[in-house]
PDB file of C-alpha atoms in Angstrom:
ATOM      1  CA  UNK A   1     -74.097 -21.589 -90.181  1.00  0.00           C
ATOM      2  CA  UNK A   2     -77.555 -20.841 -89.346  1.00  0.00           C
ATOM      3  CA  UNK A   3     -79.392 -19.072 -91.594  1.00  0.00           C
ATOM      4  CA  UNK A   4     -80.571 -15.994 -90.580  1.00  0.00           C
ATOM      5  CA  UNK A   5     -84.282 -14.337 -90.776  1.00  0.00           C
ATOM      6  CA  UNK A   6     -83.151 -12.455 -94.210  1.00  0.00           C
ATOM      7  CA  UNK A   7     -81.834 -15.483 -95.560  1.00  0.00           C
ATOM      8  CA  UNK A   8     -85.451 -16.480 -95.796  1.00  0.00           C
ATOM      9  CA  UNK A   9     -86.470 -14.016 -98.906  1.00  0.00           C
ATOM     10  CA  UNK A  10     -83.593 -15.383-100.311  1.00  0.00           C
ATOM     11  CA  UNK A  11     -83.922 -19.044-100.536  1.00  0.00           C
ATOM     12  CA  UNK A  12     -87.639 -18.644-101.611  1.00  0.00           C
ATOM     13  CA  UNK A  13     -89.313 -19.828 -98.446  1.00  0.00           C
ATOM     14  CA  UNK A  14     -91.511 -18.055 -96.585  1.00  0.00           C
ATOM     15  CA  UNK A  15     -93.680 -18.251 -93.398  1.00  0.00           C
ATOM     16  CA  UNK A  16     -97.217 -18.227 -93.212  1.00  0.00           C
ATOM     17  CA  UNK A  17     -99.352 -15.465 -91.807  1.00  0.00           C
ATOM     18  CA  UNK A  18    -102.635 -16.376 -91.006  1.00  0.00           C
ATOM     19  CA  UNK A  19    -105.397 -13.949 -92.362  1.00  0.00           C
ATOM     20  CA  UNK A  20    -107.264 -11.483 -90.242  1.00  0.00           C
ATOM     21  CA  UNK A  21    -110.909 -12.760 -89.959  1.00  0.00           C
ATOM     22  CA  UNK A  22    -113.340 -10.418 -90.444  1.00  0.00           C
ATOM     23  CA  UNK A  23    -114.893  -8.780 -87.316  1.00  0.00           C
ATOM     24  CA  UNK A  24    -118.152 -10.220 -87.067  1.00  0.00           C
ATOM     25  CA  UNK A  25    -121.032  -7.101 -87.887  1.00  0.00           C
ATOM     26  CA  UNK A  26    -123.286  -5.963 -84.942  1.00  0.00           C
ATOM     27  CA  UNK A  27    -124.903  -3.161 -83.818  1.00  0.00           C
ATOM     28  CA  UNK A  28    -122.008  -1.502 -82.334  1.00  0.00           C
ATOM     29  CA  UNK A  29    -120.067  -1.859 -85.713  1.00  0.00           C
ATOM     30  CA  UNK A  30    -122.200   0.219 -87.844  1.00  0.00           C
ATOM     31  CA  UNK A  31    -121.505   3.698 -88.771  1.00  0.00           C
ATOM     32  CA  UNK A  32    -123.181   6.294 -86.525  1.00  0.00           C
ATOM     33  CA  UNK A  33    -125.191   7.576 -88.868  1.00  0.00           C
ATOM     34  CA  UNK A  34    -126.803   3.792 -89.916  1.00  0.00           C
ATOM     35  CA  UNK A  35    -127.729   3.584 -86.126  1.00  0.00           C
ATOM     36  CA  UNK A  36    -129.579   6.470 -86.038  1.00  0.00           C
ATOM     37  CA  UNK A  37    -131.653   5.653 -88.426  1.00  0.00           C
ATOM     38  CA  UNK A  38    -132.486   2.285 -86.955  1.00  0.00           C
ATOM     39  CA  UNK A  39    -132.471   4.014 -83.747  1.00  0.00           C
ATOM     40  CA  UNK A  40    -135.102   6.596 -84.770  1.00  0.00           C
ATOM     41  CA  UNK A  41    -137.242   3.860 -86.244  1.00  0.00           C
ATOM     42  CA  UNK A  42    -136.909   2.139 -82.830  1.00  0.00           C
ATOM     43  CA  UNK A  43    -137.937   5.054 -80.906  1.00  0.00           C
ATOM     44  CA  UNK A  44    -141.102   5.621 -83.478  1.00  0.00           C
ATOM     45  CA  UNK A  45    -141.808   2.069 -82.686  1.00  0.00           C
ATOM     46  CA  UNK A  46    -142.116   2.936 -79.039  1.00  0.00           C
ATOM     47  CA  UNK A  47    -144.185   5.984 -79.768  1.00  0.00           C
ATOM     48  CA  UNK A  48    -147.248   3.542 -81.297  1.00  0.00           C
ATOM     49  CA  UNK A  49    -147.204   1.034 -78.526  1.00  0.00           C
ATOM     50  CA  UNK A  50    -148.117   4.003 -76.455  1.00  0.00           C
ATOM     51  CA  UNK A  51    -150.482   4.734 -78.530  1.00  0.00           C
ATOM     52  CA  UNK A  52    -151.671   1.198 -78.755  1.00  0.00           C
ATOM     53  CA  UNK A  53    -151.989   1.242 -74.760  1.00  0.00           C
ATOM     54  CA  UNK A  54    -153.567   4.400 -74.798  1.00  0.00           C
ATOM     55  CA  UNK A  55    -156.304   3.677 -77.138  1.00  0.00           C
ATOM     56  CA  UNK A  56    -156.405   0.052 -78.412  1.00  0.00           C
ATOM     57  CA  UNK A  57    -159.857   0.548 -80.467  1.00  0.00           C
ATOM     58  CA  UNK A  58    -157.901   2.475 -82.800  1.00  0.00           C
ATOM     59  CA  UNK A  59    -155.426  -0.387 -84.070  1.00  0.00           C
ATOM     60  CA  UNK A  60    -158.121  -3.557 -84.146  1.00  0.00           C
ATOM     61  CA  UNK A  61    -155.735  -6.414 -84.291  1.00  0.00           C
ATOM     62  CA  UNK A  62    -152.567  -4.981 -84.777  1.00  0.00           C
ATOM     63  CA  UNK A  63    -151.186  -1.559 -85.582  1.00  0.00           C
ATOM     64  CA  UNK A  64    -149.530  -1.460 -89.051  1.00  0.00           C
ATOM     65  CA  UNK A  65    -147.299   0.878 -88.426  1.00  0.00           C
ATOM     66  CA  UNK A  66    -145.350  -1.111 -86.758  1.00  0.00           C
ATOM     67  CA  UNK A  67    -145.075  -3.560 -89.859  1.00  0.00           C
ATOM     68  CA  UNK A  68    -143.675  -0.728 -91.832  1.00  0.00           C
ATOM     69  CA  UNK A  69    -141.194   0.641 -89.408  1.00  0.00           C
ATOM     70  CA  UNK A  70    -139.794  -2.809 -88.715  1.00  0.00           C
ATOM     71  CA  UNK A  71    -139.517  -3.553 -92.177  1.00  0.00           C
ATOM     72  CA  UNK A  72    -137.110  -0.176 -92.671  1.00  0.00           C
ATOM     73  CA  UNK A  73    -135.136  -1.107 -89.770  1.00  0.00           C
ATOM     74  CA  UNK A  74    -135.025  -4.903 -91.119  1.00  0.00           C
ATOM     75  CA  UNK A  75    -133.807  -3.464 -94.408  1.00  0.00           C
ATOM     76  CA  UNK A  76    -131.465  -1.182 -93.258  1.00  0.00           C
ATOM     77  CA  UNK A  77    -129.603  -3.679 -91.201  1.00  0.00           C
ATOM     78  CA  UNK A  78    -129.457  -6.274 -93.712  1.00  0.00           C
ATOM     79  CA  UNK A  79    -128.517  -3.785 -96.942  1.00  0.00           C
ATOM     80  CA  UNK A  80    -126.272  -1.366 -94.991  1.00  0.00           C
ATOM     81  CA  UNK A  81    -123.628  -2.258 -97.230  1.00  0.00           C
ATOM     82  CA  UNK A  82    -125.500  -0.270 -99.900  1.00  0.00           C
ATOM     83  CA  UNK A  83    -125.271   3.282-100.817  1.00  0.00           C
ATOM     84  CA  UNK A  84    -129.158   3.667-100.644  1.00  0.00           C
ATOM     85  CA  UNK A  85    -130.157   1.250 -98.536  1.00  0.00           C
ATOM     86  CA  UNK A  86    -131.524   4.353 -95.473  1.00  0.00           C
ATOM     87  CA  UNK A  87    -133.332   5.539 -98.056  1.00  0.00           C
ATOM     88  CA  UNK A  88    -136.061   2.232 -97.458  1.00  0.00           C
ATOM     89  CA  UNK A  89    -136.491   4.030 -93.909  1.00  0.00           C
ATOM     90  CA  UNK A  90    -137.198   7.553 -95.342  1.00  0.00           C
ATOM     91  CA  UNK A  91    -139.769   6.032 -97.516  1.00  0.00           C
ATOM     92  CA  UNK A  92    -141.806   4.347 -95.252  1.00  0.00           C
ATOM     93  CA  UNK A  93    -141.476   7.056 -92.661  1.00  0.00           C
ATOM     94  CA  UNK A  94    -143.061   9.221 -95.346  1.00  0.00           C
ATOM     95  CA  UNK A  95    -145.990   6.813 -95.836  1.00  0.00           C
ATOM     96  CA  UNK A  96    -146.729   6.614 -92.592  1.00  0.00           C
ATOM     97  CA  UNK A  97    -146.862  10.375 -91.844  1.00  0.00           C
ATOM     98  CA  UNK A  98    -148.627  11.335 -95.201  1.00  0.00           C
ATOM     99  CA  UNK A  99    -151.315   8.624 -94.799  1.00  0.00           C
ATOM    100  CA  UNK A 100    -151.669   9.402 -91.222  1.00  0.00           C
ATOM    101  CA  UNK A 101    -152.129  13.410 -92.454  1.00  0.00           C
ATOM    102  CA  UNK A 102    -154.220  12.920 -95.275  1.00  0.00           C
ATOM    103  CA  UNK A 103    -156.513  10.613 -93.230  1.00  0.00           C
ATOM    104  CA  UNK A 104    -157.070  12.881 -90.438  1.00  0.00           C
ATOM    105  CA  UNK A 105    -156.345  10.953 -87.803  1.00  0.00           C
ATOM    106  CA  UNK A 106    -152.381  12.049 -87.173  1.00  0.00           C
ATOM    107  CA  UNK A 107    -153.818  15.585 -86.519  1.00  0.00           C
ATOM    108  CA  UNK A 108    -156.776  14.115 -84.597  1.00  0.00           C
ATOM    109  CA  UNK A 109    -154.281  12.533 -82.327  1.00  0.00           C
ATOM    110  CA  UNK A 110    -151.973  15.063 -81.878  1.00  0.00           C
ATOM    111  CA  UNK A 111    -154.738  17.152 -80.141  1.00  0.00           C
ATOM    112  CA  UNK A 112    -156.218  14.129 -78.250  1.00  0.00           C
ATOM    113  CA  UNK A 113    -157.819  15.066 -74.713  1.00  0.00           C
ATOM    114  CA  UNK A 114    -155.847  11.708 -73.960  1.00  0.00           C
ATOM    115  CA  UNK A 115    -152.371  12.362 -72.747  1.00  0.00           C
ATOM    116  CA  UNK A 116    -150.923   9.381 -73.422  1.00  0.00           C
ATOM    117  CA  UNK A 117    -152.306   8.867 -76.907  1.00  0.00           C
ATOM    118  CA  UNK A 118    -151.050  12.381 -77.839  1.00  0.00           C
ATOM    119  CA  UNK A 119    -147.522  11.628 -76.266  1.00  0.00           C
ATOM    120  CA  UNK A 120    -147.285   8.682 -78.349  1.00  0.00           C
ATOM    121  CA  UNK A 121    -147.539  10.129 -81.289  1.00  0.00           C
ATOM    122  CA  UNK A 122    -145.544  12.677 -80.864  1.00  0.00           C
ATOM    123  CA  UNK A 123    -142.879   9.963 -80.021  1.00  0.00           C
ATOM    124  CA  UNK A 124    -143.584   8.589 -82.947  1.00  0.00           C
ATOM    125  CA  UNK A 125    -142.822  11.718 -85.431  1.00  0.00           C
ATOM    126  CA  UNK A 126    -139.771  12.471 -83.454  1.00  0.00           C
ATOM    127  CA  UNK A 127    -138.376   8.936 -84.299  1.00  0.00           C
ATOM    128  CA  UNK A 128    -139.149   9.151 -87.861  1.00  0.00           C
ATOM    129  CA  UNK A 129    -138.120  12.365 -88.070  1.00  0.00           C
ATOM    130  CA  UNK A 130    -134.754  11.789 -86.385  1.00  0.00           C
ATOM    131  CA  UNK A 131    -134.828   8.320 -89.084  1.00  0.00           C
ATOM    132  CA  UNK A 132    -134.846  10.518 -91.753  1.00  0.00           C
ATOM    133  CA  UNK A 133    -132.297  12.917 -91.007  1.00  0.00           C
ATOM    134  CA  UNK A 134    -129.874  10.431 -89.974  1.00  0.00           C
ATOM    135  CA  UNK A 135    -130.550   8.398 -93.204  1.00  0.00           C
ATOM    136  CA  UNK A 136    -129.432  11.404 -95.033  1.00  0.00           C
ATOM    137  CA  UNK A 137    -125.982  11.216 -93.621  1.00  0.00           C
ATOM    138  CA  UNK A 138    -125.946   7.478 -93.663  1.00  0.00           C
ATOM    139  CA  UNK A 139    -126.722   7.713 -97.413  1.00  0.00           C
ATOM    140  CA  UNK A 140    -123.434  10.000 -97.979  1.00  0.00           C
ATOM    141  CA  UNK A 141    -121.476   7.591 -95.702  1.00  0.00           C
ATOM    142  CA  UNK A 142    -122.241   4.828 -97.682  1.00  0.00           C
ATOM    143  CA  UNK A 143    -121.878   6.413-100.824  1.00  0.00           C
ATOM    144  CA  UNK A 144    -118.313   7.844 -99.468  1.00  0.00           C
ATOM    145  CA  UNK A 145    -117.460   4.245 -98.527  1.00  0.00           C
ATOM    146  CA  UNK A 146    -118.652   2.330-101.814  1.00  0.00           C
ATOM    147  CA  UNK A 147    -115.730   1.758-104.223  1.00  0.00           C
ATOM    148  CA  UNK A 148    -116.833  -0.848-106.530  1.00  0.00           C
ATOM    149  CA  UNK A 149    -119.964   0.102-109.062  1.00  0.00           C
ATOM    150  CA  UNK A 150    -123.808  -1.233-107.700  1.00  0.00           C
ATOM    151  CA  UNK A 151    -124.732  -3.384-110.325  1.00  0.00           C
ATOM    152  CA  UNK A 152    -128.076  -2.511-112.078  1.00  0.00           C
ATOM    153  CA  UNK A 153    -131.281  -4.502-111.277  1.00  0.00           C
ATOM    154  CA  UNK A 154    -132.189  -5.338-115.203  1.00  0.00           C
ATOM    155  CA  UNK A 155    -128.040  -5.558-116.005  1.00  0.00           C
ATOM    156  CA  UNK A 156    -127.378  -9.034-117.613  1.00  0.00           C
ATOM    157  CA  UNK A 157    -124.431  -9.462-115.098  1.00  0.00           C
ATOM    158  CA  UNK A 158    -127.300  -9.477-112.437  1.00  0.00           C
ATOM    159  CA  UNK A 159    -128.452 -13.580-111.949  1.00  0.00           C
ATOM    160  CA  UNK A 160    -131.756 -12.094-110.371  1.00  0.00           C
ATOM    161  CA  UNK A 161    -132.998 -10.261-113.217  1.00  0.00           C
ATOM    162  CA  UNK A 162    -135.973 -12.505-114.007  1.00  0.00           C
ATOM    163  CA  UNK A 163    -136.895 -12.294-110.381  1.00  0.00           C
ATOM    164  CA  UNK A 164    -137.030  -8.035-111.112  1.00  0.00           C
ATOM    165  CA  UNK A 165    -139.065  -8.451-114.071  1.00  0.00           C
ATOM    166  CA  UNK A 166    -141.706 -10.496-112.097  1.00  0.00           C
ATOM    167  CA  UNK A 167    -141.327  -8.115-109.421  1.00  0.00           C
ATOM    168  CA  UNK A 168    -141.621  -4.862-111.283  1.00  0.00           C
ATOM    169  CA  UNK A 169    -145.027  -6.556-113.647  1.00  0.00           C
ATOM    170  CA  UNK A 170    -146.612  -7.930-110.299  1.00  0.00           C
ATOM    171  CA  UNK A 171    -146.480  -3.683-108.886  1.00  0.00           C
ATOM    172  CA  UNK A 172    -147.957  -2.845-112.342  1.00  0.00           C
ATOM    173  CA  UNK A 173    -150.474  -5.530-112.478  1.00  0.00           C
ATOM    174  CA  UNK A 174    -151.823  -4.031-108.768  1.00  0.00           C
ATOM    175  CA  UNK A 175    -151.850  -1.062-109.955  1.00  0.00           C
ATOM    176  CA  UNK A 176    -153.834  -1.314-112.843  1.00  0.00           C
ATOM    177  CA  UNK A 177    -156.039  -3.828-110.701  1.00  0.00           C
ATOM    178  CA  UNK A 178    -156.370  -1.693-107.834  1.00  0.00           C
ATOM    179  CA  UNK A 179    -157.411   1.567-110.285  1.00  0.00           C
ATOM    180  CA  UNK A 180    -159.630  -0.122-112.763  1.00  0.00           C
ATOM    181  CA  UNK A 181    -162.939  -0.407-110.396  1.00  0.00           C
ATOM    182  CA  UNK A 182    -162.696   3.228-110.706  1.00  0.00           C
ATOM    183  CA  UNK A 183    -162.159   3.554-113.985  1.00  0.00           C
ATOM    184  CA  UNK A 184    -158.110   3.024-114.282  1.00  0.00           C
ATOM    185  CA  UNK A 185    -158.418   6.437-111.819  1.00  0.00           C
ATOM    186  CA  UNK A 186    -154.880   6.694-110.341  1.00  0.00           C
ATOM    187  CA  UNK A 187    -155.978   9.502-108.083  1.00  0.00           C
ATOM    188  CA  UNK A 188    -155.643   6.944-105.088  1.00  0.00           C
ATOM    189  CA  UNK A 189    -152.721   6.405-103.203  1.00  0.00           C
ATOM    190  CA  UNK A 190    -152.434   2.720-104.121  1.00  0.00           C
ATOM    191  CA  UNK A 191    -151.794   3.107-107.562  1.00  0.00           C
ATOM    192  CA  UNK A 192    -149.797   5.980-107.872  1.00  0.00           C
ATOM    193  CA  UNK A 193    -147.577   4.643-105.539  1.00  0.00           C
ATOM    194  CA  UNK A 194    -147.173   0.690-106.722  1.00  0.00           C
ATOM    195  CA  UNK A 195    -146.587   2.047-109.993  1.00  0.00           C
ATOM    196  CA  UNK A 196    -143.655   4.660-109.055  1.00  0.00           C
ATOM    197  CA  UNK A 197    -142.657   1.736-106.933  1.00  0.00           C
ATOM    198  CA  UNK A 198    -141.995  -0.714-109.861  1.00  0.00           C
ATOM    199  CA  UNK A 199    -139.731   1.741-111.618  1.00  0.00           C
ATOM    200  CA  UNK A 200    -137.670   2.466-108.058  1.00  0.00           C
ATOM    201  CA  UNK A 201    -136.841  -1.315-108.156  1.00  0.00           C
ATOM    202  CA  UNK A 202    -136.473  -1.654-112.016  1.00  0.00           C
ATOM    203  CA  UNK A 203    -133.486   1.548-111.867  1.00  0.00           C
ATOM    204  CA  UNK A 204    -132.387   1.406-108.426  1.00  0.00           C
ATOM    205  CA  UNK A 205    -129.396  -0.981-107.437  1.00  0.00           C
ATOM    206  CA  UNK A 206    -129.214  -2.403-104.316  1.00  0.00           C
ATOM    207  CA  UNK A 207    -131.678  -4.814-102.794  1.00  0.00           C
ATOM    208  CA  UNK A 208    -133.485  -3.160-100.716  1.00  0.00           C
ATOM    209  CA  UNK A 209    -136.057  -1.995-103.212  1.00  0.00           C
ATOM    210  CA  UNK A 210    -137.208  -5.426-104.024  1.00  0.00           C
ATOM    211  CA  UNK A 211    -137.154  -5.621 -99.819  1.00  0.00           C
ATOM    212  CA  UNK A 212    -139.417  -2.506 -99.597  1.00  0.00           C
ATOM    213  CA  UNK A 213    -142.207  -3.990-102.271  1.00  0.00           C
ATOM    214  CA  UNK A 214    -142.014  -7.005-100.472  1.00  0.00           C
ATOM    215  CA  UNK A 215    -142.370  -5.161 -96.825  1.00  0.00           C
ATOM    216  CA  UNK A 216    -145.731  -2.994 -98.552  1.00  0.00           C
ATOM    217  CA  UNK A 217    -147.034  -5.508-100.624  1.00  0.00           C
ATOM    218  CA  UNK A 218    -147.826  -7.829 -97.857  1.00  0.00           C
ATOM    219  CA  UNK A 219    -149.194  -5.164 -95.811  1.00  0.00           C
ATOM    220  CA  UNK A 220    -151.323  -4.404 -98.869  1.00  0.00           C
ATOM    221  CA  UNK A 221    -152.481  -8.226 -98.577  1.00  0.00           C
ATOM    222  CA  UNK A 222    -153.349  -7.830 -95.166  1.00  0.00           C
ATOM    223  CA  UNK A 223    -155.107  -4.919 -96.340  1.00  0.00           C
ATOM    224  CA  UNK A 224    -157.001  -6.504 -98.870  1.00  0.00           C
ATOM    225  CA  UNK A 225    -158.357  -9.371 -97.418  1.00  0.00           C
ATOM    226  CA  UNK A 226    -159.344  -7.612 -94.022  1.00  0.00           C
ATOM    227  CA  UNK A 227    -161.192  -4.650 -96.232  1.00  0.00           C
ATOM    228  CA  UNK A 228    -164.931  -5.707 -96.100  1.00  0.00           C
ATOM    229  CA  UNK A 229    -165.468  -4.000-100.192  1.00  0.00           C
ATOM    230  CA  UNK A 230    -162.616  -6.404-101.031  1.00  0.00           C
ATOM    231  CA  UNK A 231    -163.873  -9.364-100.201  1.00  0.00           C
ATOM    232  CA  UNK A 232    -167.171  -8.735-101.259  1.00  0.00           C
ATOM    233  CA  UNK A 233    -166.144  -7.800-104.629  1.00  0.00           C
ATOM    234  CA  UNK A 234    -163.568 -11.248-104.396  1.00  0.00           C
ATOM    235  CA  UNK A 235    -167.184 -13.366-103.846  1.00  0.00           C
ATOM    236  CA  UNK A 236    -168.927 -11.101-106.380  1.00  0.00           C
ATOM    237  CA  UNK A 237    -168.235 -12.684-109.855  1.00  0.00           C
ATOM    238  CA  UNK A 238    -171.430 -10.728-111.188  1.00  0.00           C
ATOM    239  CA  UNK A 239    -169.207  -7.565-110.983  1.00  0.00           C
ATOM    240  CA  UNK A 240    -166.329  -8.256-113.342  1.00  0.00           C
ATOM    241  CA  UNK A 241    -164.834  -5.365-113.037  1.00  0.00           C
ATOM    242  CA  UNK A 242    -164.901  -4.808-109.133  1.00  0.00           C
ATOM    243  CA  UNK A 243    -163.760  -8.995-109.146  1.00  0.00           C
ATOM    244  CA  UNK A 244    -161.263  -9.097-111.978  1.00  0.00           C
ATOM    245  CA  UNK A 245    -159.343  -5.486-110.041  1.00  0.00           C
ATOM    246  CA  UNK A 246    -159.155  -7.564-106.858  1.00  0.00           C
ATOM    247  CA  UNK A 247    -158.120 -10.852-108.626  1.00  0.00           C
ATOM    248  CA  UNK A 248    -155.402  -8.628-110.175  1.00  0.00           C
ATOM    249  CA  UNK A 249    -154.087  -6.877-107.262  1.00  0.00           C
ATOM    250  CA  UNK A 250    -154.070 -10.481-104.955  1.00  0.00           C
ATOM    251  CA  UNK A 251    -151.940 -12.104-108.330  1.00  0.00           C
ATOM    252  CA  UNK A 252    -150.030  -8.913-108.796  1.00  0.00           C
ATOM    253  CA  UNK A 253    -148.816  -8.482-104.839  1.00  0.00           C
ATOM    254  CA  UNK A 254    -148.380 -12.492-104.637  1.00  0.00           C
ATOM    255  CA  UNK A 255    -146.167 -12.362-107.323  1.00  0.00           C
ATOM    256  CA  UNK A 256    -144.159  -9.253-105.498  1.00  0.00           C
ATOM    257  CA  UNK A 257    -143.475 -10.946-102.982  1.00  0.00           C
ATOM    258  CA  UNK A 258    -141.995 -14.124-104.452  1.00  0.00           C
ATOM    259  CA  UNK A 259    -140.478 -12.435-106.965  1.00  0.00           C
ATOM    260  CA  UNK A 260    -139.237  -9.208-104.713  1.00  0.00           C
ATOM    261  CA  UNK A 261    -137.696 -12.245-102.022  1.00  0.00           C
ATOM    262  CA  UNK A 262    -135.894 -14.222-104.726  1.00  0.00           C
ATOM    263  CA  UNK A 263    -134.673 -10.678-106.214  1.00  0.00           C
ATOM    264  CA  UNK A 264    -133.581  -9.716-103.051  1.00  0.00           C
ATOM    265  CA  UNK A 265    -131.190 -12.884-101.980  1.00  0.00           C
ATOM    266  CA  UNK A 266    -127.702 -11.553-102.164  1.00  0.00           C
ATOM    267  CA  UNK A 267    -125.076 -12.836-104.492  1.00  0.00           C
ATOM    268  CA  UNK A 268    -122.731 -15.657-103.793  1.00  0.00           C
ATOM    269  CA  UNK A 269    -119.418 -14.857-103.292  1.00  0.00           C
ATOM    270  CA  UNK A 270    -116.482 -17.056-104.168  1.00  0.00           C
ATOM    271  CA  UNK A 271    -114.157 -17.703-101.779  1.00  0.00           C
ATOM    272  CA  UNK A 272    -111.076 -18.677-104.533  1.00  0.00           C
ATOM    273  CA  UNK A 273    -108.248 -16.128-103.071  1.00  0.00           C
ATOM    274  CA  UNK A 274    -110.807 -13.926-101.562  1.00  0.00           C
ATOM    275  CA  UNK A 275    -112.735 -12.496-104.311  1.00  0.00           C
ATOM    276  CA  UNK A 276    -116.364 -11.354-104.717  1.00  0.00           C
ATOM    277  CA  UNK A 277    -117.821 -10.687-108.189  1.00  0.00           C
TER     278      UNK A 277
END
């Protein structure tokens, strides 16, 4: 007699289902709120090309903001898995809007007799305004979403620790480097912020805080060795103090980003029955 299907469970054997795979990620696939704030970056993006086009003198080479706003959309695509990850494009939207305040020139622009220059950047605080909010609610999605426990940057179960450390004393060693022609003054931006920076990636799980040093720090190399002081103080040896701060900041940032890319590499996951650590 044939067997029938629930004769099957009985005798032990049993048919094989093939797995689900995984639908790949894309744009399309990520939580509203996660678009946004890539979208917003996007659009602020758009708003300095215009500006760009309007008024090239005022970007010689290449504007930077557009190094900063790719790097929050870059991180925010490749750590959206992570409850904090949006908050990379809150950051730099901050920097961006605080430098361009403090330094005049946002305001300056803004009020521009040129059309298009003034359009632009009010394109541009739209998008990073519009970032910011939506990273808000992508932050609470996330966290709604995250089950298992982030595992902290200096924990012994993380195999990148090392990498931190390097990270976090590369920030501190710019800091100190880039304050002590002043007398270790940490009035200036750079300082203040390198050194708040190395205890974000030191308490902070996730990686995109080892992502966002390595995103500023090479804009602060850029920085550096386009800045005319810089590089006169670099072939200065007479002035050790003026040399040995921009010695330190070069070795401090170079190490950030080594360290901050090997920090940032994501764990392996084993593939025995599924599981990731």
């Amino acid at each position: 007699m044939t067997n029938s299907p629930h004769d099957l469970s009985r005798t032990g054997t049993r048919t094989h289902v093939p797995a689900r795979a995984s639908p790949p990620s894309s744009l399309r696939s990520l939580p509203p709120a996660t678009a946004g704030t890539i979208g917003g970056q996007v659009l602020a993006s758009a708003g300095i090309v215009v500006q760009w086009l309007a008024e090239p003198a005022l970007f010689p080479g290449f504007p930077p903001g557009l190094i900063y706003i790719g790097a929050a959309a870059v991180i925010v695509w490749v750590d959206r898995r992570t409850p904090w990850s949006p908050l990379a494009a809150v950051l730099l939207s901050l920097w961006i809007t605080i430098g361009g305040l403090v330094g005049g020139q946002l305001a300056a622009n803004l009020a521009s007799a040129n059309s298009a220059l003034a359009a632009g950047n009010a394109v541009m605080l739209l998008g990073l305004a519009s970032s910011s909010v939506a990273a808000g609610f992508a932050i609470r999605h996330n966290r709604r979403q995250r089950t298992a426990p982030l595992v902290k940057p200096l924990s012994a179960r993380n195999p990148r620790r090392t990498a931190v450390w390097f990270a976090v004393a590369g920030m501190l060693a710019d800091a100190i480097g880039d304050a002590a022609p002043e007398g270790l003054r940490w009035d200036g931006p750079g300082p203040a912020m390198f050194a708040v920076l190395a205890l974000l990636v030191a308490l902070v799980p996730g990686r995109f805080m080892p992502m966002l040093s390595v995103a500023l720090s090479t804009a602060f190399i850029v920085g550096l060795l386009s800045n005319p002081e810089s590089l006169a103080a670099l072939t200065d040896p007479g002035d050790p103090v003026g040399f040995g701060g921009v010695v330190l900041q070069l070795a401090g940032l170079v190490t950030t980003v080594v360290a901050g890319s090997i920090a940032a590499v994501p764990r392996a996951r084993r593939s025995s029955r599924g599981q990731t650590p």
